[in-house]
Amino acid sequence: MKLDSMYQDIILDHYKNPHGKGLRDGDAEVHHVNPTCGDEITLRVRLDGGKVADVSYEGQGCSISQASASVLNELLVGRELDDAVRIQEAFLELMQSKGQAEPDEDVLEDAVAFAGVSKYPARVKCALLSWMAWKDATAKALSEKETA
Amino acid sequence: MTQLPGLLPGLLDTEAIRKDFPVLDRQVHEGHKLVYLDNAATSQKPRQVLDALNEYYERHNANVHRGVHVLAEEATALYEGARDKVAAFVNAPSRDEVIFTKNASESLNLVANMLGWADEPYRVDRDTEIVITEMEHHSNIVPWQLLAQRTGAQLKWFGLTDEGRLDLSEIDRVITERTKVVSFTLVSNIMGTVNPVEQIVRRAQEVGALVVVDASQAAPHMVLDVQALQADFVAFTGHKMCGPTGIGVLWGRQELLEDLPPFLGGGEMIETVSMSSSTYAPAPHKFEAGTPPIAQAVGLGAAVDYLTSIGMERIARHEHAITEYAVRRLKEVPDLRIIGPATAEDRGAAISFTLGDIHPHDVGQVLDEQGIAVRVGHHCARPVCLRYGIPATTRASFYLYSTPAEVDALVDGLEHVRNFFG
C-alpha cells in the first residue's frame, strides 16, 4: 500500500517512542504553529561553545510532526553547530523535493524515512515544523549570546 | 424521487442525483471509489451548474450594466436574473436587498465595515458592544475583532456548553443596552449545532441591536427564510450550495442598506462622480463596486434552480436521516468521541470527532488512501478546539448526494485507521 511510503516504520517508531521529549533548560525558546492543521511545538535550544548541547521540545500534532521532532533531537544533539545546520539544510531540501530526491543516508540517518512524506504537499509543513523551530531558536540563542 | 425500500425514511434517490455530479464518479488512489465527505468545506457541482457557466462564457459573456450591445444586455439580464433567483430562494421581500459578494467572509466584513463607518444610530464606537459566539467560523470572529480594535468597542461572546450548544443562560448580561450588533452562526461549521435563532433575536431586538446571521452552513441544507429569521443581515456563500467559488451573498434589510454607507468604492456603485465628491447608486449596487463575479452569479442562480427543483425541505430530511445514521454508526467505533451534539436533533450534517490519541491529520491521511475525503484540523473555528481541549478534529460532512453506504465506508475506514496506528 502506498501509504507505507509515508508512514515508514521508522516514523511510527519515533512517534510512539519519541526521543528527548519534554522541556529542559535552554538558551532560547520558540513556539511555532502550523496554522493549517493546528500542530504546535515549543522548542528550546541549549548551545555549549560550538555544539548543540540539547534540543528539548513539547508539542501536539500528527505522527509526522511528532516523529520529525524526535528524529531532529536524535540527529542534532551533540553535533557541532555547523554540522547541525548542514543536516537541517539537507532535510529541508529533501522535504521540498516532491519525492524526487535521493536522500544521503550518511547525513540524514533516520530522517531519510521522511522522503515519502515529501510527496504529500499538505504534510510537508508537518515534517518541517520542528526543524524550522530549531533553526529559529538557534538563531535566537546565538544572537542572545552575542548581546550578552 | 421515491423512497427506496429497505432504506432510511426520508432519503432522496441518490442514485439519480449522483448522476448529476460528474466528479462523484471519480476513482482515486488506484481504484478506490471517491467517498466525498467534505461538504461543509465545499460542495460538488452538478452538471446543470457547470453547463450554465460554460454557456454564459460561450454565448453571452460581456460586462454588466453598461454598453448597449446585445451581449451586454444578455449578461446583465442573466446577472440580475440570478439576483431574482437568490432573492426568491431566501424569501427576501425585495430583490434589491440581495448583494453579491465574493464569499461569506466578504459579506461579513462588509457588514462590519458598514457599521464602523456609519452615523448614529448604527455607529459602533467605544461606548458600544459587539456580541458573537465561541462557535463562530473565523470569518465571523476576525472582522468583529478588527472592528472592535479600530473603534474601541468591546467584543463579547456566548460560551459553549459541554454538549456543543450555545450557553445562553446569561443572555441578558451578554446582550445589553450597549450592544450594537449581535452576529452568530445559524449552523456551526465544526460541530453541526443548529442555534436557537429566535431566543437571540428576541433579546437583540429588546435592546435595539442589529442581528447578523452567518448562514453559510444553513443555506445549502435547509429552507432559509430571511423574513422568518427576523435578522437584519444574513450572509452565505455560493460554493457550499452547489454553486461556483467566488460568489457570496449578503442579504440586508432595505432601510438599513439605504441608510448605511458604502465600503468599497469604484465603478458600478456610483450615481454621479466629480473630482471632489460622488453620490451613490441605490442598493444593492451601492455595495457592489467594480465588475462583479458575473459568471459565478449566473452559476449560483443555476445552483439555486437545481436545489429548488429537488426541494430544500426534502434535502433537509435526507440529510437528517443520513446524520442520524452516521451518529449511530460512529458511536460504534471504539475510542471515538463526537465533538458537538451527540444526537441528530437540532444539528446539521457536519460531524466532528476525535479518535483516541490518533491525530486527525493521520486519520485523514489514512482515510484518503481509501478514497474517503474528510476535513481535518481546526476548521477555521480554533476557539471551539480550545474550548474542548483538543488540538483538532476530523470532520465528516454530508450533502444531498451522500448515502448510507458512504457512512459505512467511513466507519470501515476508521477501523482501518485504528489498526494502522494501533
mmCIF file of C-alpha atoms in Angstrom, chain B residues 159-302:
data_model
loop_
_atom_site.group_PDB
_atom_site.id
_atom_site.type_symbol
_atom_site.label_atom_id
_atom_site.label_comp_id
_atom_site.label_asym_id
_atom_site.label_seq_id
_atom_site.Cartn_x
_atom_site.Cartn_y
_atom_site.Cartn_z
ATOM 1 C CA GLY B 159 -19.615 30.432 25.514
ATOM 2 C CA LEU B 160 -20.462 26.811 24.810
ATOM 3 C CA THR B 161 -21.944 24.014 26.883
ATOM 4 C CA ASP B 162 -20.228 20.642 27.174
ATOM 5 C CA GLU B 163 -22.837 19.305 24.727
ATOM 6 C CA GLY B 164 -21.714 21.654 21.981
ATOM 7 C CA ARG B 165 -24.523 24.182 22.244
ATOM 8 C CA LEU B 166 -24.561 27.906 22.943
ATOM 9 C CA ASP B 167 -24.662 28.745 26.619
ATOM 10 C CA LEU B 168 -27.458 31.317 26.678
ATOM 11 C CA SER B 169 -28.009 31.131 30.440
ATOM 12 C CA GLU B 170 -26.632 34.665 30.872
ATOM 13 C CA ILE B 171 -28.139 36.076 27.712
ATOM 14 C CA ASP B 172 -29.362 39.266 29.397
ATOM 15 C CA ARG B 173 -25.865 40.003 30.671
ATOM 16 C CA VAL B 174 -24.158 39.261 27.383
ATOM 17 C CA ILE B 175 -26.556 41.249 25.201
ATOM 18 C CA THR B 176 -27.107 44.593 26.956
ATOM 19 C CA GLU B 177 -28.359 48.100 26.240
ATOM 20 C CA ARG B 178 -24.863 48.906 24.981
ATOM 21 C CA THR B 179 -24.899 46.116 22.395
ATOM 22 C CA LYS B 180 -24.992 47.468 18.858
ATOM 23 C CA VAL B 181 -24.696 44.243 16.913
ATOM 24 C CA VAL B 182 -25.076 40.502 17.559
ATOM 25 C CA SER B 183 -23.531 38.214 14.963
ATOM 26 C CA PHE B 184 -23.793 34.435 15.124
ATOM 27 C CA THR B 185 -23.864 31.350 13.002
ATOM 28 C CA LEU B 186 -27.116 29.592 12.257
ATOM 29 C CA VAL B 187 -25.358 26.217 11.945
ATOM 30 C CA SER B 188 -21.879 25.522 13.321
ATOM 31 C CA ASN B 189 -19.409 24.523 10.624
ATOM 32 C CA ILE B 190 -17.385 22.404 13.050
ATOM 33 C CA MET B 191 -19.995 20.819 15.337
ATOM 34 C CA GLY B 192 -23.120 20.961 13.217
ATOM 35 C CA THR B 193 -25.092 22.625 16.020
ATOM 36 C CA VAL B 194 -28.243 24.452 14.887
ATOM 37 C CA ASN B 195 -28.600 27.534 17.063
ATOM 38 C CA PRO B 196 -31.819 28.896 18.614
ATOM 39 C CA VAL B 197 -32.224 31.997 16.485
ATOM 40 C CA GLU B 198 -35.498 33.142 17.977
ATOM 41 C CA GLN B 199 -34.205 33.484 21.522
ATOM 42 C CA ILE B 200 -31.176 35.503 20.452
ATOM 43 C CA VAL B 201 -33.129 37.710 18.065
ATOM 44 C CA ARG B 202 -35.748 38.446 20.734
ATOM 45 C CA ARG B 203 -33.109 39.667 23.180
ATOM 46 C CA ALA B 204 -31.260 41.643 20.490
ATOM 47 C CA GLN B 205 -34.478 43.361 19.462
ATOM 48 C CA GLU B 206 -35.238 44.231 23.101
ATOM 49 C CA VAL B 207 -32.050 46.273 23.283
ATOM 50 C CA GLY B 208 -32.211 47.572 19.717
ATOM 51 C CA ALA B 209 -29.137 45.690 18.485
ATOM 52 C CA LEU B 210 -28.753 44.664 14.861
ATOM 53 C CA VAL B 211 -28.679 40.916 14.175
ATOM 54 C CA VAL B 212 -26.286 39.366 11.670
ATOM 55 C CA VAL B 213 -26.700 35.675 10.846
ATOM 56 C CA ASP B 214 -23.956 33.637 9.219
ATOM 57 C CA ALA B 215 -25.974 31.149 7.184
ATOM 58 C CA SER B 216 -23.060 29.604 5.286
ATOM 59 C CA GLN B 217 -23.818 26.134 6.673
ATOM 60 C CA ALA B 218 -27.588 26.634 6.563
ATOM 61 C CA ALA B 219 -28.367 27.933 3.076
ATOM 62 C CA PRO B 220 -27.137 24.745 1.350
ATOM 63 C CA HIS B 221 -29.008 22.396 3.654
ATOM 64 C CA MET B 222 -32.364 23.763 4.812
ATOM 65 C CA VAL B 223 -35.120 26.209 3.998
ATOM 66 C CA LEU B 224 -33.648 29.653 4.597
ATOM 67 C CA ASP B 225 -36.276 32.350 5.078
ATOM 68 C CA VAL B 226 -34.751 35.705 5.958
ATOM 69 C CA GLN B 227 -38.138 37.097 6.971
ATOM 70 C CA ALA B 228 -38.818 34.246 9.379
ATOM 71 C CA LEU B 229 -35.334 34.640 10.884
ATOM 72 C CA GLN B 230 -36.091 38.312 11.631
ATOM 73 C CA ALA B 231 -32.436 39.112 11.242
ATOM 74 C CA ASP B 232 -31.103 42.364 9.816
ATOM 75 C CA PHE B 233 -28.333 40.786 7.746
ATOM 76 C CA VAL B 234 -27.804 37.235 6.505
ATOM 77 C CA ALA B 235 -24.552 36.088 4.908
ATOM 78 C CA PHE B 236 -23.807 32.936 2.932
ATOM 79 C CA THR B 237 -21.605 31.637 0.164
ATOM 80 C CA GLY B 238 -22.355 30.002 -3.169
ATOM 81 C CA HIS B 239 -19.754 27.272 -3.366
ATOM 82 C CA LYS B 240 -21.148 25.294 -0.431
ATOM 83 C CA MET B 241 -24.567 25.089 -2.134
ATOM 84 C CA CYS B 242 -23.616 23.588 -5.496
ATOM 85 C CA GLY B 243 -22.564 26.946 -6.934
ATOM 86 C CA PRO B 244 -19.132 28.025 -8.129
ATOM 87 C CA THR B 245 -16.470 29.604 -5.924
ATOM 88 C CA GLY B 246 -16.094 33.378 -5.993
ATOM 89 C CA ILE B 247 -19.726 34.263 -5.321
ATOM 90 C CA GLY B 248 -21.279 35.062 -1.959
ATOM 91 C CA VAL B 249 -24.400 36.807 -0.781
ATOM 92 C CA LEU B 250 -25.245 39.414 1.799
ATOM 93 C CA TRP B 251 -28.930 39.953 2.355
ATOM 94 C CA GLY B 252 -29.797 43.094 4.320
ATOM 95 C CA ARG B 253 -32.999 44.877 5.247
ATOM 96 C CA GLN B 254 -33.771 47.567 2.723
ATOM 97 C CA GLU B 255 -33.913 50.549 5.070
ATOM 98 C CA LEU B 256 -30.545 49.601 6.530
ATOM 99 C CA LEU B 257 -28.982 49.292 3.107
ATOM 100 C CA GLU B 258 -30.345 52.735 2.273
ATOM 101 C CA ASP B 259 -29.002 54.296 5.481
ATOM 102 C CA LEU B 260 -25.629 52.612 5.796
ATOM 103 C CA PRO B 261 -22.561 53.901 3.965
ATOM 104 C CA PRO B 262 -20.759 52.015 1.192
ATOM 105 C CA PHE B 263 -17.481 50.264 1.956
ATOM 106 C CA LEU B 264 -15.703 49.592 -1.327
ATOM 107 C CA GLY B 265 -15.777 52.446 -3.812
ATOM 108 C CA GLY B 266 -15.437 52.179 -7.562
ATOM 109 C CA GLY B 267 -17.306 51.618 -10.780
ATOM 110 C CA GLU B 268 -20.926 50.439 -10.685
ATOM 111 C CA MET B 269 -21.592 51.758 -7.191
ATOM 112 C CA ILE B 270 -21.965 55.432 -8.111
ATOM 113 C CA GLU B 271 -24.672 57.754 -9.313
ATOM 114 C CA THR B 272 -22.511 60.773 -10.230
ATOM 115 C CA VAL B 273 -18.819 61.444 -9.742
ATOM 116 C CA SER B 274 -16.972 64.745 -9.731
ATOM 117 C CA MET B 275 -13.393 65.297 -8.696
ATOM 118 C CA SER B 276 -14.393 66.423 -5.233
ATOM 119 C CA SER B 277 -17.241 64.063 -4.348
ATOM 120 C CA SER B 278 -19.654 61.398 -5.505
ATOM 121 C CA THR B 279 -23.170 60.258 -4.932
ATOM 122 C CA TYR B 280 -24.023 56.610 -4.802
ATOM 123 C CA ALA B 281 -26.270 54.227 -6.629
ATOM 124 C CA PRO B 282 -29.127 52.730 -4.642
ATOM 125 C CA ALA B 283 -28.654 49.331 -3.021
ATOM 126 C CA PRO B 284 -27.661 46.715 -3.931
ATOM 127 C CA HIS B 285 -25.337 48.412 -6.457
ATOM 128 C CA LYS B 286 -24.034 50.803 -3.779
ATOM 129 C CA PHE B 287 -22.283 47.781 -2.277
ATOM 130 C CA GLU B 288 -21.064 46.147 -5.489
ATOM 131 C CA ALA B 289 -18.076 48.198 -6.604
ATOM 132 C CA GLY B 290 -16.267 47.109 -9.743
ATOM 133 C CA THR B 291 -17.055 44.360 -12.217
ATOM 134 C CA PRO B 292 -18.884 41.726 -10.197
ATOM 135 C CA PRO B 293 -18.391 37.951 -10.418
ATOM 136 C CA ILE B 294 -20.866 37.676 -13.288
ATOM 137 C CA ALA B 295 -20.427 34.081 -14.421
ATOM 138 C CA GLN B 296 -20.280 32.986 -10.788
ATOM 139 C CA ALA B 297 -23.577 34.725 -10.020
ATOM 140 C CA VAL B 298 -25.127 33.024 -13.043
ATOM 141 C CA GLY B 299 -23.748 29.717 -11.769
ATOM 142 C CA LEU B 300 -25.226 30.378 -8.346
ATOM 143 C CA GLY B 301 -28.566 31.072 -9.993
ATOM 144 C CA ALA B 302 -28.355 27.669 -11.683
#
